[in-house]
Structure formats: C-alpha cells, structure tokens
C-alpha cells in the first residue's frame, strides 16, 4: 500500500511539473524522459546506473541477459546515429531494459514476484525521473525568482574566511588535471550513490524483499524537499554573482562585480539583486553537499574500499562545490544539517518515532531554520565578528553531527541485527545494507560488516 501511495504522489508531482514547464514553453520531465527512448540521452552512465538498480531483484542469469540486451540495443543505436551523423550517446538500451522489465512484471508475473519486479523498476526509474524533475525545478526557480540573495550569503561567508574564494584559487592552481577530476566527481554523484545502494541491496534477489532503509530513500527526500528551500532562499552562487568566468562560467553583465575567486567582496550592508531568468537559484542549501553526506553516511556499513570511496566522494564534492564557485561556505553547513535531519527522520520513522530520534529531528530542523534566519537577517553582524560567528557556525553544525552519531549508536543494535544462518527456506530475511554508526572502533567495524 505504501508503494502504491508513493507511486501515485510521484506521478502527480511529475504531471504538475510537466504542466508548469509547458506553461513556460519548454518540455517537462515526462517529455524529456520519453524522448530518451529513441533520441540520444543526456546521461548514458545515469541510465545504466538506473538499470543496475532495477537488476537487484533479478537472478544472476537474468542480469547477464538484461545487460547483454541493453548493450546490443545501444550498439544498434550507435551505428544508426553514426550513419545519420546524429549526436553520439549511449543509454537507450538500458532504458529499454527497464521498461521491458515493467512489461514482463505486468504480463508474466503474479503476486509477490510481480510486486518485487515492479519495485525494482520503480527504483531504477526513480533515479532517472529524479534527474529530470531536478531540471524542471531549476527552470521554475529561474523563472519565478527574479531577485537573488547572494549578497547576504557573501557577507555571512566572511565569518568563515570566504572559503569559496580560497578554494577557487587552489583549484585554479591545480591546473586542468585537478579541475577535470573534481568536475567528474561533481557530475557523477548519482553514479556514486548507485554503487553504495547496490551494496546495500545486494541480498534483495535472494531474500525476495527490500530492506527497511537504504540510500535511495534519503536521496529521494533530499531531492523533493531541497528545491522548496530554493524558492524561499534563491541564490545563484559566487561564480555567477561575483565571477568573471574563471572556469568557463560567470555572471557577465548580471554580476555585482568581477571578483571571484581573486578578491572577496567588501563588507557592506547586503541587499537583494536582480538576476537573469536562466540561471538556476540552486545554492541554499547545497544539495550536492547533502547528497555526498548521505553517501558518506550509508557507506559506513560497507567494506573498507566502500568506506574509503564514500569519504573521497564527500571531500571531493566539497572541494568542487567551493572550488568551482557554485556555493558559499554557509551553503555547505546548511547542507550537512539538512541531510542529517532527513536521515534521522527516516530512521526514526522506521523505529516508530522513538523519543531520542524525535528530539534529534526537532533539534536539526530548528538549527536549519536558525541558520537560514541568521544568513538572511544577521549577515553584517556575522561578517563584523568573524571570530565569534565563524566558530559558532561550525559548532552548531558539529552539535547536529554529534547528536546524530550518539542516536545512531543507540539505534545500531536494533537496526542491524546479526544475520541468522540459512537453515531453511522459511528463515527471516536479513535487513541488508542498514548504515552503521559514523564513529566506531576497528573491531566493531569488522563485526558490523559480518552482520551485512
């Protein structure tokens, strides 16, 4: 019943975004996704990552067949595009396989097998639909918010030492190698999330059920709630508000000044500024930071290589968001608090809204709202007293992190029980892939890996 309700809400949401986009004379998420059945997709790796999510419900034999079919279809599309001199991109085959699984589920499966396969299809389509939905949201923010609040965040960022300006100069000094690496990490964030999710869902095909909590849930909620904050606090980012195109972008005539990343803006009373109707207002909070933080949290329950990858992706994403001038430092702090609050809410929901979890969710939400109010109404005071405001911002974020770690340790024994040996076909399925505590000893980490 929950899956049916979620599906109905998602379809209604997509239809609404499609109508709004059409009102601005542009195709919406439904149209853009339908075009990728035939025309060159925007992101081939994303479609194959989505297909991998769908295949968690298949047997290994079925996975090999599905992968072979997808590659074969893409080869045919590749040859046709080469002949007609069209834009070259792969991924159509993966989308065809996902849709084919949906047809098989409806026509050839019944009962629990049909429900499981449809859940796998829905999981894969959530990723591609989320990408298209995000594009539509960004269009709406640029069309409906003619003014932005960048001067407020740039002023508040003085309390942190103007990290975007500092990291921007560091990235520029690394040359093309460092720039391309960070750009690749920034763009392929969804693929990194799929890797972690595949580990968490690795037992779904054998157990014939999904775990109670996994990374996709957190990703989905972040993507649904984050753009609503964009509408309340529209910001374009330092490279657009103060940039001169250091990395191929910039604000041009709309920028207040061409200062980024060389000279931080002077401290002065901030005010809203007009901006174009093209650039998305997608800075507050930093959702790339939010998603990278979620990847880091959920990778803690994996093997050492996965934990290392989660840490690397978080650090590299923070470097890219600041180094390319896409975000201010205060955006990142808000993004971390935003993610931990959502993650705590989802896990508290799974546990029946226990008291410690509810307190953490209420505290995280209060801190997040407090940050937004401080950035909007106290930026000048923060800039004039950086030795007070800067450590206070970091301390507030650290308090939410500390609260999450403590509650997570309290949850761990009940959320991730030890795996029972398979003695019969009717044994209880394990809860695979439940994220483990953020802080643990080497021995406890080894024990947790044995659980999953």
XYZ file of C-alpha atoms in Angstrom:
452
model
C 0.000 0.000 0.000
C 2.858 2.400 0.822
C 4.479 1.785 -2.564
C 1.155 2.474 -4.301
C 0.727 5.745 -2.409
C 4.306 6.836 -3.148
C 3.880 5.980 -6.826
C 0.628 7.956 -7.052
C 2.212 11.005 -5.417
C 5.262 10.766 -7.690
C 3.144 10.552 -10.842
C 1.035 13.509 -9.762
C 4.157 15.506 -8.964
C 5.676 14.761 -12.389
C 2.461 15.728 -14.168
C 2.344 19.021 -12.238
C 5.954 19.837 -13.145
C 5.246 18.924 -16.765
C 2.318 21.363 -16.852
C 4.364 24.146 -15.254
C 7.253 23.652 -17.683
C 4.838 23.642 -20.619
C 3.468 26.924 -19.340
C 6.930 28.411 -19.892
C 7.081 26.942 -23.391
C 9.595 24.208 -22.527
C 9.314 20.405 -22.317
C 8.853 18.985 -18.840
C 10.374 15.919 -17.129
C 7.900 13.457 -18.662
C 8.537 14.678 -22.214
C 12.303 14.760 -21.768
C 12.363 11.228 -20.418
C 10.075 9.900 -23.155
C 12.395 11.373 -25.796
C 15.285 9.307 -24.467
C 13.563 6.106 -25.556
C 14.653 6.996 -29.111
C 16.841 10.112 -29.089
C 20.299 10.467 -27.540
C 20.064 10.541 -23.724
C 21.515 13.352 -21.675
C 23.483 10.925 -19.479
C 24.243 7.361 -20.537
C 26.038 6.431 -17.290
C 22.982 7.518 -15.306
C 20.676 5.237 -17.325
C 22.987 2.254 -16.882
C 23.214 3.006 -13.176
C 19.404 3.032 -13.081
C 19.321 -0.319 -14.856
C 21.736 -1.692 -12.265
C 19.302 -0.662 -9.527
C 16.475 -2.463 -11.320
C 18.593 -5.597 -11.646
C 18.959 -6.032 -7.874
C 15.687 -8.005 -7.992
C 16.908 -10.313 -10.806
C 18.906 -13.529 -10.647
C 22.454 -13.542 -11.975
C 21.365 -15.300 -15.153
C 18.662 -12.676 -15.721
C 21.163 -9.889 -15.042
C 23.558 -11.156 -17.705
C 20.712 -11.416 -20.199
C 19.448 -7.914 -19.372
C 22.937 -6.399 -19.647
C 23.519 -8.148 -22.980
C 20.212 -6.910 -24.367
C 20.961 -3.339 -23.257
C 24.416 -3.350 -24.842
C 23.055 -4.893 -28.055
C 20.368 -2.225 -28.369
C 22.922 0.519 -27.748
C 25.212 -0.879 -30.447
C 22.333 -0.672 -32.945
C 21.537 2.906 -31.903
C 25.229 3.794 -32.064
C 25.538 2.532 -35.661
C 22.378 4.343 -36.779
C 23.499 7.617 -35.200
C 26.906 7.269 -36.814
C 25.285 6.753 -40.227
C 22.951 9.766 -39.938
C 25.624 11.891 -38.186
C 23.499 12.421 -35.050
C 24.776 13.191 -31.555
C 26.544 10.136 -30.149
C 25.472 8.895 -26.730
C 24.650 5.511 -25.214
C 21.986 4.601 -22.654
C 18.860 3.912 -24.723
C 19.385 0.176 -24.282
C 19.396 0.486 -20.501
C 16.116 2.437 -20.576
C 14.573 -0.159 -22.888
C 15.542 -2.935 -20.475
C 13.990 -1.103 -17.512
C 10.748 -0.591 -19.431
C 10.890 -4.217 -20.631
C 11.099 -5.404 -17.030
C 7.938 -3.417 -16.298
C 6.142 -5.127 -19.196
C 7.320 -8.555 -18.026
C 6.152 -7.814 -14.485
C 2.656 -6.917 -15.662
C 2.240 -9.667 -18.261
C 4.316 -12.608 -16.975
C 4.482 -12.288 -13.179
C 1.919 -12.533 -10.409
C 1.689 -11.946 -6.682
C 4.878 -11.192 -4.750
C 7.106 -11.772 -7.791
C 5.238 -9.113 -9.751
C 5.396 -6.676 -6.827
C 9.132 -7.259 -6.344
C 9.936 -6.746 -10.029
C 7.802 -3.591 -10.182
C 9.621 -2.269 -7.117
C 12.901 -2.847 -8.928
C 11.608 -0.993 -11.982
C 10.371 1.841 -9.787
C 13.745 2.050 -8.071
C 15.510 2.416 -11.417
C 13.030 4.926 -12.795
C 13.255 6.994 -9.604
C 16.856 7.829 -10.423
C 16.200 8.971 -13.989
C 12.946 10.716 -13.046
C 14.735 12.477 -10.197
C 17.256 13.904 -12.659
C 14.523 15.191 -14.976
C 12.484 16.500 -12.060
C 15.508 18.397 -10.789
C 15.965 20.057 -14.185
C 12.323 21.170 -14.132
C 12.674 22.535 -10.586
C 15.720 24.566 -11.598
C 13.772 26.035 -14.507
C 10.976 27.070 -12.152
C 13.371 28.764 -9.727
C 14.932 30.839 -12.513
C 11.564 31.912 -13.892
C 9.763 32.693 -10.637
C 12.524 34.328 -8.563
C 13.749 37.467 -10.388
C 15.887 38.583 -7.428
C 18.515 36.601 -5.531
C 20.045 36.899 -2.066
C 23.716 36.290 -2.909
C 24.975 39.468 -1.185
C 23.580 38.169 2.104
C 25.461 34.852 1.845
C 28.632 36.502 0.554
C 28.563 38.797 3.590
C 27.855 35.955 6.017
C 30.641 33.921 4.393
C 33.204 36.420 5.721
C 32.682 34.735 9.090
C 34.143 31.519 7.607
C 37.031 33.239 5.844
C 35.446 33.290 2.360
C 36.143 29.588 1.649
C 34.813 29.679 -1.915
C 37.348 32.329 -2.872
C 40.171 30.435 -1.146
C 39.351 27.011 -2.619
C 38.659 28.578 -6.014
C 42.242 29.846 -6.179
C 43.524 26.459 -5.022
C 41.575 24.596 -7.729
C 42.774 27.026 -10.371
C 46.354 26.385 -9.240
C 45.956 22.609 -9.738
C 45.531 23.117 -13.483
C 43.388 21.035 -15.848
C 44.026 17.689 -14.106
C 42.580 18.741 -10.756
C 39.777 20.675 -12.443
C 38.688 17.731 -14.598
C 38.840 15.307 -11.667
C 36.652 17.477 -9.457
C 34.282 18.156 -12.337
C 33.882 14.407 -12.961
C 33.209 13.753 -9.274
C 30.686 16.581 -9.173
C 28.781 15.366 -12.244
C 28.791 11.640 -11.426
C 27.436 11.967 -7.886
C 24.377 9.863 -8.756
C 26.601 7.031 -10.012
C 28.463 7.008 -6.692
C 25.123 6.775 -4.899
C 24.178 3.772 -7.044
C 27.385 1.965 -6.072
C 26.574 2.329 -2.376
C 22.931 1.372 -2.965
C 23.907 -1.743 -4.891
C 25.947 -2.872 -1.901
C 23.051 -2.223 0.454
C 20.600 -4.090 -1.795
C 22.896 -6.978 -2.715
C 20.693 -9.572 -0.948
C 17.333 -8.445 -2.373
C 17.238 -11.104 -5.111
C 17.933 -13.904 -2.624
C 15.729 -12.598 0.177
C 12.901 -11.506 -2.183
C 12.367 -8.281 -0.236
C 13.885 -4.830 0.214
C 15.468 -3.615 3.464
C 13.594 -1.083 5.541
C 16.073 1.718 4.860
C 18.608 2.400 2.144
C 20.310 5.317 0.414
C 17.699 5.828 -2.313
C 15.106 6.846 0.268
C 17.367 9.570 1.643
C 18.314 10.734 -1.852
C 14.666 10.974 -2.865
C 13.586 13.008 0.170
C 16.557 15.366 -0.204
C 15.654 15.914 -3.848
C 11.996 16.563 -3.040
C 12.481 18.950 -0.118
C 15.643 20.769 -1.211
C 14.193 22.691 -4.187
C 11.423 24.061 -1.979
C 14.150 25.829 0.038
C 15.490 27.262 -3.237
C 12.164 29.031 -3.650
C 12.409 30.573 -0.160
C 16.110 31.481 -0.327
C 17.054 31.995 -4.019
C 20.827 32.134 -4.582
C 22.872 31.645 -7.782
C 26.374 31.217 -6.306
C 29.603 33.239 -6.188
C 30.809 32.395 -9.708
C 27.627 33.914 -11.129
C 27.082 36.760 -8.675
C 30.744 37.805 -8.470
C 32.552 35.773 -11.130
C 34.289 36.663 -14.344
C 34.263 33.208 -15.909
C 37.378 31.624 -14.381
C 36.116 28.137 -15.308
C 34.082 28.964 -18.384
C 31.157 30.465 -16.480
C 30.364 33.775 -14.926
C 27.698 36.331 -14.255
C 28.637 38.685 -17.071
C 26.517 41.823 -17.004
C 24.400 40.421 -14.165
C 27.291 40.079 -11.720
C 27.643 42.675 -8.980
C 31.393 42.716 -9.601
C 34.021 40.513 -11.232
C 35.825 39.482 -8.046
C 35.666 35.700 -7.749
C 37.988 33.938 -6.987
C 40.680 36.610 -6.610
C 39.247 39.237 -4.268
C 36.462 38.661 -1.695
C 33.668 41.236 -1.830
C 33.952 44.109 0.663
C 31.872 44.086 3.807
C 28.789 46.229 3.288
C 25.082 46.155 4.002
C 23.634 43.412 1.737
C 20.554 43.804 -0.435
C 18.645 41.624 -2.938
C 19.967 41.794 -6.500
C 18.196 41.236 -9.818
C 19.365 38.373 -11.982
C 18.551 36.744 -15.320
C 15.735 34.254 -15.973
C 18.084 31.434 -16.992
C 20.488 30.712 -14.140
C 19.020 28.324 -11.513
C 18.680 29.578 -7.949
C 20.021 26.327 -6.503
C 22.560 27.144 -3.793
C 20.786 27.216 -0.429
C 21.203 24.568 0.831
C 23.941 22.829 -1.157
C 22.210 19.639 -2.292
C 25.438 18.252 -3.737
C 26.865 18.504 -0.231
C 23.679 16.975 1.155
C 23.807 14.013 -1.228
C 27.542 13.485 -0.730
C 26.968 13.488 3.044
C 24.249 10.858 2.608
C 26.641 8.721 0.542
C 29.259 9.053 3.267
C 26.806 8.002 6.000
C 25.483 4.983 4.126
C 28.934 3.823 3.045
C 29.980 3.440 6.705
C 28.388 -0.025 6.851
C 30.366 -1.349 3.886
C 33.830 -2.806 3.422
C 36.955 -0.682 3.683
C 37.071 0.176 -0.033
C 33.471 1.420 0.006
C 34.089 3.480 3.139
C 37.169 4.997 1.530
C 35.183 5.802 -1.629
C 32.423 7.445 0.420
C 34.965 9.605 2.232
C 36.722 10.552 -1.003
C 33.446 11.492 -2.682
C 32.432 13.722 0.208
C 35.771 15.558 0.324
C 35.979 15.907 -3.477
C 32.390 17.146 -3.693
C 33.048 19.782 -1.042
C 36.128 20.849 -2.985
C 34.188 21.045 -6.249
C 31.229 22.980 -4.855
C 33.554 25.607 -3.394
C 36.347 25.461 -5.954
C 34.101 25.996 -8.966
C 32.280 28.840 -7.244
C 28.939 27.065 -7.208
C 28.398 27.541 -3.469
C 29.328 29.642 -0.475
C 30.711 28.041 2.662
C 27.496 28.724 4.566
C 25.601 26.671 1.942
C 27.663 23.609 2.835
C 26.976 23.940 6.552
C 23.246 24.137 5.853
C 23.508 21.120 3.524
C 25.103 18.923 6.190
C 22.474 19.852 8.787
C 19.725 19.329 6.191
C 20.905 15.780 5.387
C 21.418 14.635 8.957
C 17.937 15.871 9.884
C 16.337 13.995 6.973
C 18.338 10.837 7.648
C 17.367 10.945 11.323
C 13.699 11.469 10.414
C 13.650 8.464 8.068
C 15.297 6.183 10.583
C 13.084 7.461 13.397
C 10.052 6.690 11.238
C 11.333 3.119 10.774
C 11.605 2.722 14.547
C 8.128 4.017 15.324
C 9.126 7.596 16.245
C 11.166 6.832 19.347
C 11.850 9.748 21.693
C 15.580 10.155 21.066
C 15.054 10.221 17.318
C 12.240 12.752 17.548
C 14.395 15.046 19.690
C 17.196 14.860 17.133
C 14.846 15.631 14.237
C 13.344 18.601 16.087
C 16.804 19.903 17.006
C 18.145 19.506 13.458
C 15.112 21.272 11.970
C 15.469 24.102 14.480
C 19.155 24.533 13.689
C 18.465 24.542 9.945
C 15.772 27.203 10.226
C 18.013 29.195 12.574
C 20.818 29.124 10.003
C 18.539 30.440 7.269
C 17.310 33.259 9.532
C 20.856 34.177 10.568
C 22.056 34.258 6.947
C 19.141 36.492 5.981
C 18.927 38.910 8.911
C 22.351 38.837 10.647
C 24.961 38.601 7.852
C 26.521 42.011 8.569
C 26.950 41.195 12.258
C 28.474 37.821 11.317
C 30.954 39.477 8.956
C 31.975 42.108 11.516
C 32.595 39.488 14.231
C 34.098 36.528 12.343
C 35.996 35.161 15.360
C 32.636 34.688 17.084
C 30.277 33.880 14.223
C 32.600 31.514 12.336
C 33.349 29.117 15.224
C 29.704 29.357 16.286
C 28.511 28.195 12.837
C 30.924 25.253 12.905
C 29.965 24.432 16.485
C 26.258 24.389 15.656
C 26.866 22.041 12.718
C 29.110 19.857 14.881
C 26.379 19.623 17.520
C 23.978 18.131 14.966
C 26.673 15.704 13.790
C 27.388 14.707 17.394
C 23.698 14.245 18.119
C 23.287 12.034 15.058
C 26.298 9.887 15.988
C 25.006 9.351 19.529
C 21.496 8.435 18.420
C 22.869 6.271 15.608
C 24.922 4.282 18.111
C 21.793 3.799 20.176
C 19.901 2.572 17.117
C 22.603 0.255 15.793
C 21.873 -2.961 17.765
C 18.189 -2.862 16.820
C 18.504 -1.613 13.264
C 21.244 -4.026 12.180
C 20.714 -7.402 13.880
C 23.144 -10.220 13.340
C 22.473 -12.342 10.287
C 20.971 -15.709 11.077
C 22.375 -18.789 9.308
C 20.246 -20.118 6.472
C 18.707 -23.284 7.915
C 15.535 -23.373 5.910
C 13.767 -21.631 3.070
C 11.385 -20.018 5.546
C 14.004 -18.180 7.620
C 13.623 -14.475 8.350
C 15.275 -12.286 5.680
C 18.135 -10.099 6.813
C 17.968 -6.321 6.781
C 20.810 -5.811 4.356
C 22.670 -2.588 3.971
C 21.445 -0.692 7.029
C 24.010 2.101 7.627
C 26.205 1.668 10.689
C 27.377 4.329 13.173
C 29.551 7.153 11.892
C 32.156 6.577 14.618
C 33.352 3.140 15.662
C 36.399 1.140 16.543
C 38.188 -1.166 14.113
C 36.833 -4.275 15.840
C 33.243 -3.035 15.870
C 33.528 -2.104 12.197
C 34.637 -5.646 11.364
C 31.763 -7.060 13.394
C 29.265 -4.807 11.643
C 30.478 -5.961 8.245
C 29.836 -9.541 9.309
C 26.235 -8.581 10.043
C 25.575 -7.484 6.496
